Coordinates of C-alpha atoms in Angstrom, one line a residue:
Chain A
M1 CA -0.9 -1.0 27.2
R2 CA 2.7 -1.6 27.9
S3 CA 5.4 0.3 26.6
A4 CA 7.5 -1.3 24.4
K5 CA 10.4 1.3 23.4
L6 CA 13.3 -0.1 20.6
Q7 CA 16.1 2.7 19.9
A8 CA 16.6 1.2 15.5
A9 CA 19.4 2.3 13.1
C10 CA 19.4 1.4 9.8
I11 CA 22.7 2.2 7.7
Q12 CA 22.9 4.2 3.1
H13 CA 25.9 3.7 1.4
E14 CA 28.2 3.1 -1.1
C15 CA 29.3 -0.2 -1.6
V16 CA 32.9 -1.2 -3.9
A17 CA 34.6 -3.5 -5.4
E18 CA 36.6 -4.6 -2.7
I19 CA 34.7 -7.4 -0.2
N20 CA 37.2 -5.9 2.9
T21 CA 36.9 -2.7 2.2
N22 CA 31.9 -2.5 2.0
I23 CA 32.6 -4.5 5.6
N24 CA 35.6 -2.3 7.1
I25 CA 31.8 0.2 6.1
C26 CA 29.1 -1.7 7.9
K27 CA 31.6 -2.4 10.9
H28 CA 32.4 1.1 11.0
N29 CA 28.8 1.7 11.1
I30 CA 27.7 -0.3 13.0
E31 CA 29.8 0.9 16.0
I32 CA 28.8 4.3 15.3
A33 CA 25.2 3.1 15.6
A34 CA 25.7 1.0 18.5
K35 CA 26.9 3.6 20.3
K36 CA 25.0 6.3 19.9
G37 CA 21.8 3.8 21.6
A38 CA 21.0 1.4 18.3
K39 CA 19.4 -2.2 19.9
L40 CA 18.5 -3.6 15.7
I41 CA 21.1 -2.2 13.1
V42 CA 19.0 -3.4 9.5
L43 CA 22.0 -2.3 7.0
Q44 CA 21.0 -2.5 3.0
E45 CA 20.6 -5.5 0.3
L46 CA 23.9 -7.6 -0.4
H47 CA 26.5 -4.6 1.9
N48 CA 29.3 -6.8 0.8
S49 CA 29.8 -6.3 -2.4
L50 CA 28.8 -4.6 -5.9
Y51 CA 25.3 -5.2 -6.6
F52 CA 26.7 -8.2 -9.1
C53 CA 23.1 -8.6 -10.6
Q54 CA 23.8 -6.5 -13.0
S55 CA 24.6 -8.3 -15.1
E56 CA 25.0 -12.9 -15.7
N57 CA 28.1 -14.0 -14.9
P58 CA 28.5 -17.6 -13.3
K59 CA 31.7 -16.2 -11.5
N60 CA 30.0 -13.9 -9.5
F61 CA 28.7 -17.3 -7.8
D62 CA 31.7 -17.4 -6.2
L63 CA 30.9 -14.1 -3.8
A64 CA 27.9 -16.5 -3.1
E65 CA 28.2 -17.0 1.4
E66 CA 27.2 -21.2 3.6
I67 CA 25.9 -20.1 7.1
P68 CA 26.8 -20.1 9.4
G69 CA 30.9 -19.4 7.4
P70 CA 33.5 -16.4 7.6
I71 CA 30.9 -13.4 6.8
T72 CA 28.3 -14.4 9.4
D73 CA 31.0 -15.2 11.5
I74 CA 31.8 -11.5 11.4
Y75 CA 28.8 -9.8 11.9
S76 CA 27.8 -12.6 15.3
S77 CA 30.7 -11.0 16.4
L78 CA 29.8 -7.7 15.8
A79 CA 25.7 -8.3 17.1
K80 CA 27.8 -10.3 20.4
Q81 CA 30.2 -7.0 21.3
F82 CA 28.6 -4.1 20.6
N83 CA 25.0 -6.0 21.9
V84 CA 22.5 -5.4 19.1
V85 CA 20.3 -7.5 17.5
I86 CA 21.7 -6.8 13.2
V87 CA 20.1 -7.6 9.7
C88 CA 22.8 -8.4 7.4
S89 CA 21.8 -9.3 3.5
L90 CA 24.0 -11.6 1.9
F91 CA 24.3 -13.8 -0.8
E92 CA 23.2 -17.2 0.5
K93 CA 25.2 -20.9 -0.3
R94 CA 23.1 -23.3 0.5
A95 CA 24.3 -26.7 -1.4
V96 CA 26.7 -26.4 -4.5
G97 CA 24.5 -24.5 -7.5
L98 CA 21.9 -23.6 -5.4
Y99 CA 22.0 -20.0 -4.0
H100 CA 19.1 -17.9 -2.0
N101 CA 19.2 -13.9 -2.0
T102 CA 19.4 -14.1 2.4
A103 CA 18.3 -11.7 5.5
V104 CA 20.3 -13.6 8.4
V105 CA 19.3 -11.5 12.0
F106 CA 21.4 -11.9 14.7
D107 CA 20.7 -12.2 18.1
T108 CA 22.0 -9.6 21.2
D109 CA 23.8 -13.1 22.1
G110 CA 25.4 -13.0 18.5
S111 CA 23.5 -16.0 17.5
I112 CA 21.7 -16.7 14.1
A113 CA 18.2 -15.5 15.7
G114 CA 16.5 -16.9 12.1
L115 CA 17.3 -16.1 8.5
Y116 CA 14.2 -15.0 6.1
R117 CA 15.0 -15.6 2.2
K118 CA 14.2 -13.4 -0.3
M119 CA 10.5 -14.8 -2.0
H120 CA 9.5 -12.2 -4.8
I121 CA 12.4 -12.8 -7.6
P122 CA 12.7 -8.9 -9.8
D123 CA 14.1 -10.2 -13.2
D124 CA 14.8 -6.7 -15.6
P125 CA 17.4 -5.6 -17.6
G126 CA 19.6 -4.2 -15.0
Y127 CA 18.4 -6.6 -12.0
Y128 CA 19.0 -10.0 -13.7
E129 CA 18.3 -11.7 -10.0
K130 CA 16.5 -14.7 -11.4
Y131 CA 19.2 -15.7 -12.6
Y132 CA 21.3 -16.0 -8.5
F133 CA 18.0 -16.9 -7.0
T134 CA 16.3 -18.8 -6.2
P135 CA 13.0 -18.2 -5.0
G136 CA 13.0 -18.4 -1.6
D137 CA 10.7 -21.7 0.8
L138 CA 11.0 -20.2 4.5
G139 CA 7.5 -18.5 3.6
F140 CA 6.6 -14.8 5.4
E141 CA 7.8 -16.0 9.1
P142 CA 9.0 -12.8 11.5
I143 CA 12.4 -13.7 13.3
P144 CA 12.6 -13.7 17.0
T145 CA 14.3 -11.9 18.7
S146 CA 15.2 -10.2 22.5
I147 CA 13.5 -6.5 21.1
G148 CA 10.8 -8.4 19.0
K149 CA 9.6 -10.7 16.4
I150 CA 11.3 -9.0 12.8
G151 CA 9.5 -9.2 9.6
V152 CA 12.1 -9.2 8.0
L153 CA 11.7 -8.3 3.5
I154 CA 14.2 -7.7 1.4
C155 CA 13.4 -5.5 -1.7
W156 CA 11.6 -6.0 -4.5
D157 CA 8.6 -8.0 -2.4
Q158 CA 8.1 -4.6 -1.7
W159 CA 6.1 -4.2 -4.2
F160 CA 3.8 -6.9 -3.1
P161 CA 1.1 -6.0 -0.3
E162 CA 1.0 -9.6 0.5
A163 CA 4.5 -10.8 2.1
A164 CA 3.3 -7.3 4.8
R165 CA 0.5 -8.4 5.4
L166 CA 1.1 -12.5 5.9
M167 CA 4.2 -10.9 8.5
A168 CA 1.3 -8.0 10.0
L169 CA -0.5 -11.5 10.4
A170 CA 1.9 -14.0 11.9
G171 CA 2.8 -11.5 14.5
A172 CA 5.2 -9.4 13.2
D173 CA 6.3 -6.7 15.3
L174 CA 7.9 -3.9 12.7
L175 CA 8.8 -4.8 8.7
V176 CA 12.4 -4.5 7.4
Y177 CA 13.1 -4.0 3.9
P178 CA 17.1 -3.8 2.7
T179 CA 16.7 -3.3 -0.6
A180 CA 18.9 -2.2 -3.4
I181 CA 17.1 0.0 -5.5
G182 CA 18.3 2.9 -8.5
W183 CA 17.0 5.2 -11.1
D184 CA 18.4 4.1 -14.6
R185 CA 20.4 7.4 -16.2
S186 CA 19.0 7.3 -18.9
D187 CA 15.0 7.7 -17.4
N188 CA 14.1 11.8 -17.5
E189 CA 13.7 13.8 -13.6
A190 CA 9.9 13.5 -13.6
E191 CA 10.4 9.6 -14.5
Q192 CA 12.9 8.8 -11.8
L193 CA 11.4 11.0 -9.1
K194 CA 7.8 8.7 -9.8
Q195 CA 9.8 6.0 -9.5
L196 CA 11.2 7.6 -5.7
N197 CA 8.3 8.4 -4.8
A198 CA 5.9 5.2 -6.2
W199 CA 8.8 3.1 -3.3
T200 CA 8.9 5.6 -0.6
T201 CA 4.9 5.2 -0.7
I202 CA 4.1 2.4 -1.1
Q203 CA 6.6 1.3 1.9
R204 CA 5.1 3.4 4.1
A205 CA 1.5 1.8 2.8
H206 CA 2.6 -1.1 4.7
A207 CA 3.4 0.2 7.7
I208 CA -0.2 1.8 7.2
S209 CA -2.4 -1.4 6.5
N210 CA -0.8 -3.6 9.0
N211 CA -0.5 -0.7 12.2
L212 CA 3.2 -1.5 12.0
P213 CA 6.4 0.3 12.1
V214 CA 8.7 0.2 9.4
I215 CA 12.3 0.4 8.4
V216 CA 14.3 0.6 4.6
A217 CA 17.7 0.3 4.3
N218 CA 18.6 1.4 0.7
R219 CA 23.0 1.8 -1.3
S220 CA 23.3 5.1 -2.4
G221 CA 26.3 5.0 -5.4
Y222 CA 26.4 4.8 -9.1
E223 CA 27.5 1.6 -9.9
S224 CA 28.3 0.7 -13.1
D225 CA 27.5 -2.0 -15.8
T226 CA 30.6 -4.4 -16.5
S227 CA 28.5 -5.5 -19.5
K228 CA 27.9 -2.6 -21.1
Q229 CA 24.0 -3.1 -21.6
T230 CA 22.8 -0.9 -19.5
S231 CA 24.1 2.4 -18.4
G232 CA 24.7 0.8 -15.4
I233 CA 22.5 2.0 -11.4
K234 CA 22.3 5.4 -9.9
F235 CA 20.8 3.6 -6.1
W236 CA 19.1 6.6 -5.3
G237 CA 19.6 6.4 -1.4
S238 CA 16.5 7.8 0.4
S239 CA 16.6 5.1 3.0
F240 CA 14.0 6.1 5.6
I241 CA 12.3 4.6 9.6
A242 CA 8.3 5.4 9.7
G243 CA 6.1 5.3 12.6
P244 CA 3.1 2.9 12.2
Q245 CA 0.9 5.5 10.4
G246 CA 3.6 5.5 8.4
E247 CA 4.5 8.7 9.4
F248 CA 8.5 10.0 8.6
L249 CA 10.3 9.1 11.7
A250 CA 14.1 9.6 9.5
H251 CA 14.7 9.9 5.9
A252 CA 17.8 10.8 3.6
N253 CA 18.8 12.2 1.4
A254 CA 19.8 10.3 -2.5
T255 CA 23.5 10.6 -2.3
D256 CA 25.0 10.3 1.0
E257 CA 26.0 7.9 3.1
A258 CA 23.8 7.4 6.5
I259 CA 22.5 6.2 9.8
L260 CA 19.3 6.8 10.2
S261 CA 18.4 6.6 13.7
A262 CA 14.7 7.0 15.1
E263 CA 12.7 5.6 18.7
L264 CA 10.3 3.5 18.2
D265 CA 7.4 3.1 20.6
L266 CA 6.7 -0.7 19.3
S267 CA 3.0 -0.3 21.6
A268 CA 1.8 2.1 19.6
T269 CA 0.1 -1.3 16.9
E270 CA -1.9 -1.5 20.0
N271 CA -3.6 1.5 20.6
I272 CA -3.4 2.1 16.4
R273 CA -4.4 -1.4 16.2
R274 CA -8.0 -0.1 18.1
N275 CA -8.6 3.1 16.7
W276 CA -8.1 1.8 13.1
P277 CA -9.3 -1.9 13.1
F278 CA -8.1 -3.4 9.9
L279 CA -7.2 -7.1 10.6
R280 CA -10.9 -6.8 12.5
D281 CA -13.0 -6.5 9.2
R282 CA -10.5 -7.8 7.1
R283 CA -13.0 -10.5 4.3
I284 CA -11.3 -13.2 4.9
D285 CA -14.5 -15.5 3.2
H286 CA -13.7 -13.4 0.3
Y287 CA -9.9 -13.3 -0.6
F288 CA -9.5 -17.1 -1.9
D289 CA -8.6 -15.3 -5.1
L290 CA -5.3 -14.3 -3.4
V291 CA -3.6 -17.2 -4.6
R292 CA -4.8 -17.7 -8.0
R293 CA -2.1 -15.8 -11.1
F294 CA -5.2 -14.0 -12.2
L295 CA -8.4 -14.2 -12.6
N296 CA -9.1 -15.7 -16.1
Chain B
M1 CA 0.6 -0.6 -27.6
R2 CA -3.3 1.5 -28.2
S3 CA -4.0 4.0 -26.7
A4 CA -7.0 4.1 -24.3
K5 CA -7.5 8.7 -23.2
L6 CA -10.3 8.9 -19.8
Q7 CA -10.6 12.2 -18.8
A8 CA -12.9 11.7 -15.3
A9 CA -13.8 13.7 -12.6
C10 CA -14.3 13.3 -9.8
I11 CA -16.7 15.2 -6.9
Q12 CA -15.9 16.8 -3.5
H13 CA -19.3 18.6 -1.9
E14 CA -20.4 19.2 1.0
C15 CA -23.8 17.9 2.5
V16 CA -27.1 19.1 4.0
A17 CA -29.8 17.5 5.6
E18 CA -32.6 17.6 2.7
I19 CA -32.0 15.2 0.3
N20 CA -32.5 17.1 -3.1
T21 CA -30.5 19.9 -2.2
N22 CA -27.8 17.5 -1.8
I23 CA -28.7 15.8 -5.6
N24 CA -29.1 19.1 -6.4
I25 CA -25.8 19.4 -6.0
C26 CA -24.7 16.3 -7.8
K27 CA -26.7 17.3 -10.9
H28 CA -25.4 20.4 -11.3
N29 CA -21.4 19.8 -10.8
I30 CA -22.0 16.2 -12.7
E31 CA -23.8 18.9 -15.8
I32 CA -20.3 21.2 -14.6
A33 CA -17.3 17.7 -15.3
A34 CA -19.3 16.6 -18.2
K35 CA -19.3 19.6 -20.4
K36 CA -15.6 20.3 -19.7
G37 CA -15.2 16.8 -21.6
A38 CA -15.8 13.8 -18.6
K39 CA -16.5 10.2 -19.8
L40 CA -16.3 9.1 -16.5
I41 CA -17.6 10.9 -13.2
V42 CA -17.6 9.8 -9.4
L43 CA -19.9 11.0 -6.4
Q44 CA -19.1 11.1 -3.8
E45 CA -20.1 7.6 -0.7
L46 CA -23.3 8.3 0.2
H47 CA -23.5 12.2 -1.5
N48 CA -27.7 12.1 -1.0
S49 CA -28.0 12.3 3.0
L50 CA -25.5 13.3 5.9
Y51 CA -23.8 11.1 7.1
F52 CA -26.2 9.4 9.6
C53 CA -24.1 6.1 11.1
Q54 CA -22.2 8.7 13.2
S55 CA -25.2 7.2 15.6
E56 CA -27.9 4.0 15.6
N57 CA -30.9 5.6 15.2
P58 CA -33.8 3.0 13.5
K59 CA -35.0 5.7 11.7
N60 CA -32.3 6.3 10.1
F61 CA -33.3 3.2 7.7
D62 CA -35.8 5.5 6.2
L63 CA -33.6 6.7 3.9
A64 CA -32.5 4.0 2.7
E65 CA -33.2 3.4 -1.9
E66 CA -34.4 0.3 -3.9
I67 CA -32.5 0.1 -7.1
P68 CA -33.6 0.2 -9.5
G69 CA -35.4 3.3 -7.3
P70 CA -36.5 7.0 -8.5
I71 CA -33.0 7.4 -6.7
T72 CA -30.7 5.5 -9.6
D73 CA -33.4 6.6 -12.2
I74 CA -32.7 10.4 -11.8
Y75 CA -28.2 9.3 -11.6
S76 CA -29.9 6.8 -14.8
S77 CA -30.9 9.8 -16.7
L78 CA -28.0 12.3 -15.4
A79 CA -25.4 9.3 -17.3
K80 CA -28.1 9.2 -20.6
Q81 CA -28.3 13.3 -20.6
F82 CA -24.3 13.8 -20.2
N83 CA -22.9 10.3 -22.1
V84 CA -20.9 9.9 -18.8
V85 CA -20.0 7.5 -16.7
I86 CA -21.8 7.5 -13.4
V87 CA -20.5 5.7 -9.3
C88 CA -23.0 6.5 -7.9
S89 CA -23.9 6.3 -3.8
L90 CA -26.2 5.2 -1.8
F91 CA -27.6 3.2 1.0
E92 CA -29.6 0.1 -0.7
K93 CA -32.3 -2.0 1.1
R94 CA -32.5 -4.4 -0.8
A95 CA -35.1 -6.5 1.3
V96 CA -37.1 -4.9 4.2
G97 CA -34.3 -5.6 7.2
L98 CA -31.5 -5.7 4.4
Y99 CA -29.5 -3.2 4.1
H100 CA -26.1 -2.3 2.2
N101 CA -23.9 0.2 1.2
T102 CA -23.6 0.0 -2.0
A103 CA -22.1 1.7 -4.9
V104 CA -24.5 2.0 -8.7
V105 CA -22.9 2.6 -11.7
F106 CA -24.4 4.1 -15.3
D107 CA -23.1 3.5 -18.6
T108 CA -23.0 5.8 -20.9
D109 CA -26.6 5.4 -22.1
G110 CA -28.1 5.7 -18.3
S111 CA -28.4 1.8 -17.7
I112 CA -26.9 0.5 -14.9
A113 CA -23.6 -1.5 -15.5
G114 CA -23.2 -3.1 -12.6
L115 CA -23.6 -3.2 -8.7
Y116 CA -20.7 -3.1 -5.7
R117 CA -21.5 -3.6 -1.9
K118 CA -19.3 -1.9 0.6
M119 CA -17.0 -5.4 1.3
H120 CA -15.4 -4.4 4.7
I121 CA -17.7 -2.7 7.0
P122 CA -16.4 0.0 10.0
D123 CA -17.4 0.6 12.7
D124 CA -15.5 3.3 15.5
P125 CA -17.2 5.8 17.2
G126 CA -19.0 8.5 14.9
Y127 CA -19.1 5.9 12.2
Y128 CA -21.6 3.1 13.1
E129 CA -21.2 1.8 10.5
K130 CA -22.1 -2.5 11.1
Y131 CA -24.9 -0.9 12.4
Y132 CA -26.4 0.0 9.8
F133 CA -25.0 -1.8 6.5
T134 CA -25.0 -6.1 6.3
P135 CA -21.1 -7.1 4.7
G136 CA -21.1 -6.9 1.2
D137 CA -22.0 -10.3 -1.0
L138 CA -20.7 -9.5 -4.6
G139 CA -17.0 -9.0 -3.7
F140 CA -14.5 -8.1 -5.5
E141 CA -15.4 -7.5 -9.1
P142 CA -14.4 -4.7 -12.1
I143 CA -17.7 -3.2 -13.6
P144 CA -17.8 -3.8 -17.0
T145 CA -18.7 -0.3 -18.6
S146 CA -18.3 1.5 -22.4
I147 CA -14.9 3.2 -21.3
G148 CA -13.7 0.0 -19.6
K149 CA -13.7 -2.2 -15.7
I150 CA -14.6 0.0 -13.5
G151 CA -13.1 -1.4 -10.2
V152 CA -15.2 0.3 -7.4
L153 CA -14.7 -0.4 -4.1
I154 CA -16.4 1.6 -1.5
C155 CA -14.3 3.7 1.5
W156 CA -13.1 1.7 4.8
D157 CA -12.1 -1.0 2.3
Q158 CA -9.0 1.7 1.1
W159 CA -7.7 0.7 4.2
F160 CA -7.2 -3.1 2.7
P161 CA -4.6 -3.8 0.2
E162 CA -6.0 -7.5 -0.5
A163 CA -9.3 -5.4 -1.6
A164 CA -7.5 -3.5 -4.8
R165 CA -5.6 -6.3 -5.9
L166 CA -8.8 -8.5 -6.1
M167 CA -9.9 -5.9 -8.1
A168 CA -6.7 -6.3 -10.3
L169 CA -6.7 -10.4 -10.8
A170 CA -10.0 -9.9 -11.9
G171 CA -9.6 -7.6 -15.1
A172 CA -10.1 -3.7 -14.2
D173 CA -8.4 -0.9 -15.9
L174 CA -8.5 1.4 -12.6
L175 CA -9.5 2.0 -9.1
V176 CA -12.2 4.3 -7.2
Y177 CA -12.9 5.4 -4.0
P178 CA -16.4 7.0 -2.9
T179 CA -15.3 7.7 1.4
A180 CA -16.4 9.5 3.1
I181 CA -14.3 10.5 6.3
G182 CA -12.7 13.4 8.2
W183 CA -11.4 14.5 12.1
D184 CA -12.4 14.0 15.0
R185 CA -11.7 17.4 16.9
S186 CA -10.6 16.3 19.4
D187 CA -7.5 15.5 18.0
N188 CA -4.4 17.7 17.8
E189 CA -2.8 19.2 14.5
A190 CA -0.6 16.8 13.8
E191 CA -2.5 13.5 14.2
Q192 CA -4.9 15.2 11.7
L193 CA -2.3 15.0 9.5
K194 CA -0.8 11.8 9.8
Q195 CA -4.7 10.2 9.1
L196 CA -4.7 12.3 6.4
N197 CA -1.1 11.3 5.1
A198 CA -2.0 7.8 5.7
W199 CA -5.0 7.8 3.5
T200 CA -3.5 8.9 0.9
T201 CA -0.2 7.7 0.8
I202 CA -2.8 4.4 0.7
Q203 CA -4.6 5.0 -1.8
R204 CA -1.8 5.9 -3.6
A205 CA -1.0 2.7 -3.0
H206 CA -2.5 0.4 -4.9
A207 CA -2.2 2.8 -8.1
I208 CA 1.3 1.7 -7.6
S209 CA 1.2 -2.3 -6.8
N210 CA -1.2 -2.7 -9.0
N211 CA -0.2 0.1 -11.6
L212 CA -3.2 0.9 -12.1
P213 CA -5.2 4.9 -12.0
V214 CA -7.2 5.6 -9.1
I215 CA -10.2 7.9 -8.2
V216 CA -10.9 9.0 -4.8
A217 CA -14.0 11.3 -3.4
N218 CA -14.6 11.6 -0.5
R219 CA -17.5 14.8 1.3
S220 CA -15.9 18.4 3.0
G221 CA -17.3 20.1 5.5
Y222 CA -18.3 19.7 8.9
E223 CA -21.7 18.1 10.1
S224 CA -22.7 18.0 13.9
D225 CA -23.2 14.0 16.1
T226 CA -26.5 14.9 16.0
S227 CA -26.6 12.3 18.8
K228 CA -23.9 14.1 20.6
Q229 CA -22.0 11.6 21.8
T230 CA -19.1 12.1 19.9
S231 CA -18.3 16.3 18.7
G232 CA -19.0 15.0 15.3
I233 CA -16.7 14.8 11.8
K234 CA -15.2 17.1 10.5
F235 CA -14.8 15.8 6.7
W236 CA -11.9 17.0 5.0
G237 CA -12.2 16.0 1.2
S238 CA -8.7 15.8 -0.4
S239 CA -10.0 13.6 -3.2
F240 CA -7.8 12.6 -5.5
I241 CA -6.6 11.1 -9.1
A242 CA -3.8 9.6 -9.3
G243 CA -2.2 8.1 -12.2
P244 CA -1.1 4.2 -12.1
Q245 CA 3.1 5.6 -10.3
G246 CA 0.3 6.6 -7.7
E247 CA 1.3 9.9 -9.1
F248 CA -1.1 13.5 -8.4
L249 CA -3.0 14.2 -11.4
A250 CA -5.1 16.4 -9.7
H251 CA -5.8 17.1 -5.8
A252 CA -8.5 19.2 -4.1
N253 CA -8.0 21.1 -0.2
A254 CA -9.5 19.8 2.4
T255 CA -12.0 22.7 2.3
D256 CA -14.0 23.4 -0.3
E257 CA -16.7 22.1 -3.2
A258 CA -13.8 21.0 -6.2
I259 CA -14.5 19.0 -9.3
L260 CA -11.3 17.6 -9.6
S261 CA -10.6 15.9 -13.6
A262 CA -7.7 15.1 -15.4
E263 CA -6.7 13.2 -19.1
L264 CA -5.5 8.9 -17.8
D265 CA -4.0 7.0 -19.6
L266 CA -5.9 3.6 -19.6
S267 CA -3.1 2.0 -21.9
A268 CA -0.3 3.4 -19.8
T269 CA -0.8 0.2 -17.3
E270 CA 0.6 -2.1 -19.9
N271 CA 4.3 -0.4 -19.9
I272 CA 4.9 0.5 -16.9
R273 CA 4.2 -3.4 -16.0
R274 CA 6.2 -5.0 -18.8
N275 CA 8.4 -2.5 -16.6
W276 CA 7.8 -2.8 -12.7
P277 CA 6.2 -6.7 -14.0
F278 CA 4.2 -7.4 -9.8
L279 CA 1.2 -9.5 -11.5
R280 CA 4.4 -12.3 -13.1
D281 CA 6.3 -12.2 -9.4
R282 CA 3.3 -13.6 -7.1
R283 CA 3.9 -15.5 -4.8
I284 CA 1.1 -17.3 -5.0
D285 CA 2.0 -20.7 -3.9
H286 CA 2.8 -19.1 -0.3
Y287 CA -0.2 -16.5 0.1
F288 CA -2.5 -19.1 1.4
D289 CA -2.8 -17.7 4.9
L290 CA -4.5 -14.6 3.4
V291 CA -7.6 -16.1 4.0
R292 CA -6.2 -16.9 7.8
R293 CA -7.6 -14.2 10.6
F294 CA -4.2 -14.3 12.2
L295 CA -1.9 -17.4 12.6
N296 CA -1.9 -18.3 15.6

């Protein structure tokens, strides 16, 4: 089996109201990560702005960007300048009145290698995403790049094993989750810890069940709810990179800005699949009910 | 939401060559668990014998039992005597030349509430199950009992999120995994730890993604390979009970006999599903490829 080493990085930071400040944080961290040798750099979900979905406000649609457009031009230039693949996340304006939560992957030459539009859209107090984002219609297609096929999924997608599995079946070499999740400060510490552990555990499990590395980039910092309906969100950071058995390779804390990096061996997947051949044994003759809502 | 407390237990132990000794271990532990208040008792996979699948030997088919038969009569009596639901595991002789790896669930009146026939059958050095067991043909159907619908899955099934999901979609109140897994002593300690962590993590993840408690009963102890092809299996114990956010409620160590117990609140699932409504958001319009082997 040929070795396929990939130096990967993911970036965790707080966001502020001023878009250019966020972009400059990303630029700065991309430069550092690239100079340390990263060939793949994953940014967190909606890294150019505050997490505006805390309330439903029509003015927030002004934050949406066309693809390609001025914002993608910036990240395209960075990918080309530093010869890296960048997974960028943005609020996509696809047409007048049609918006998505979209990841754009830039190849090392600055070209757009592909898009992924968030398929599973949450909606619960503080996360009113169904108001802003039409569910993705591109399916679960890994994005082919010069460094491998990237199975990009976004935030809420992380709770659905179906999404990770479909990326694996479509040949993904690794799974990547830009995300923005945090605590409701009205939950007690024990509940907060349970939620964080659940989030970490399920994403490590996607690595395990598919024998693929996983990279998770989450934001940190507290953002208030401008509508005053909730007490805001304390984003829980805790970004991580795990290997294909779910083992931690790098792990940020809940609060600090972080540039995580790890050397992935994409060829390890083959060895692990030889030892634990899950793909061989899936009971596809009995999975047809997975496309039903509930079995009643 | 009504409360639905369930005192659950699972039993971890070493097995020996003598069938009656194993049965007596089970009897003894069932009695202790029941007297401590358990209403559901989960036994480990193939608890009546050594793990005979370490080699392919036609004589081992003599270990298979009919259902109902003398072995199920024993566990039926215990369920009735102690007024408990028992999840029992056995090598089923369904017909001459047709065998399954089957879980039998007894209700509190001693009746057979239902069977689950292991759907995903492993086959790798030391675990030659495809030789012994025809893959199950009963699908992923929770077994209705007086204490709830039990989503019984067996060992290798634990690596497949599809199995847990289908049980949840069919209305399971909890997931239960009788299992028999251990270390190859030729793996170093770091690799052994990775495997154990992967196994624990993925089963906790089934709890998380389906918002259901999970009970895992694994065997402990070393069993040699009578065919001398391998150095035998050191079964890694580590049985556990986790709540519907994947949180540990009880956890055994790798070596000792254990009767784990925990009070589950089956009504907690509804509260968690209100907060993290995964079932609402599954993209069933884009899951059809899950019934394909691979997407090429």
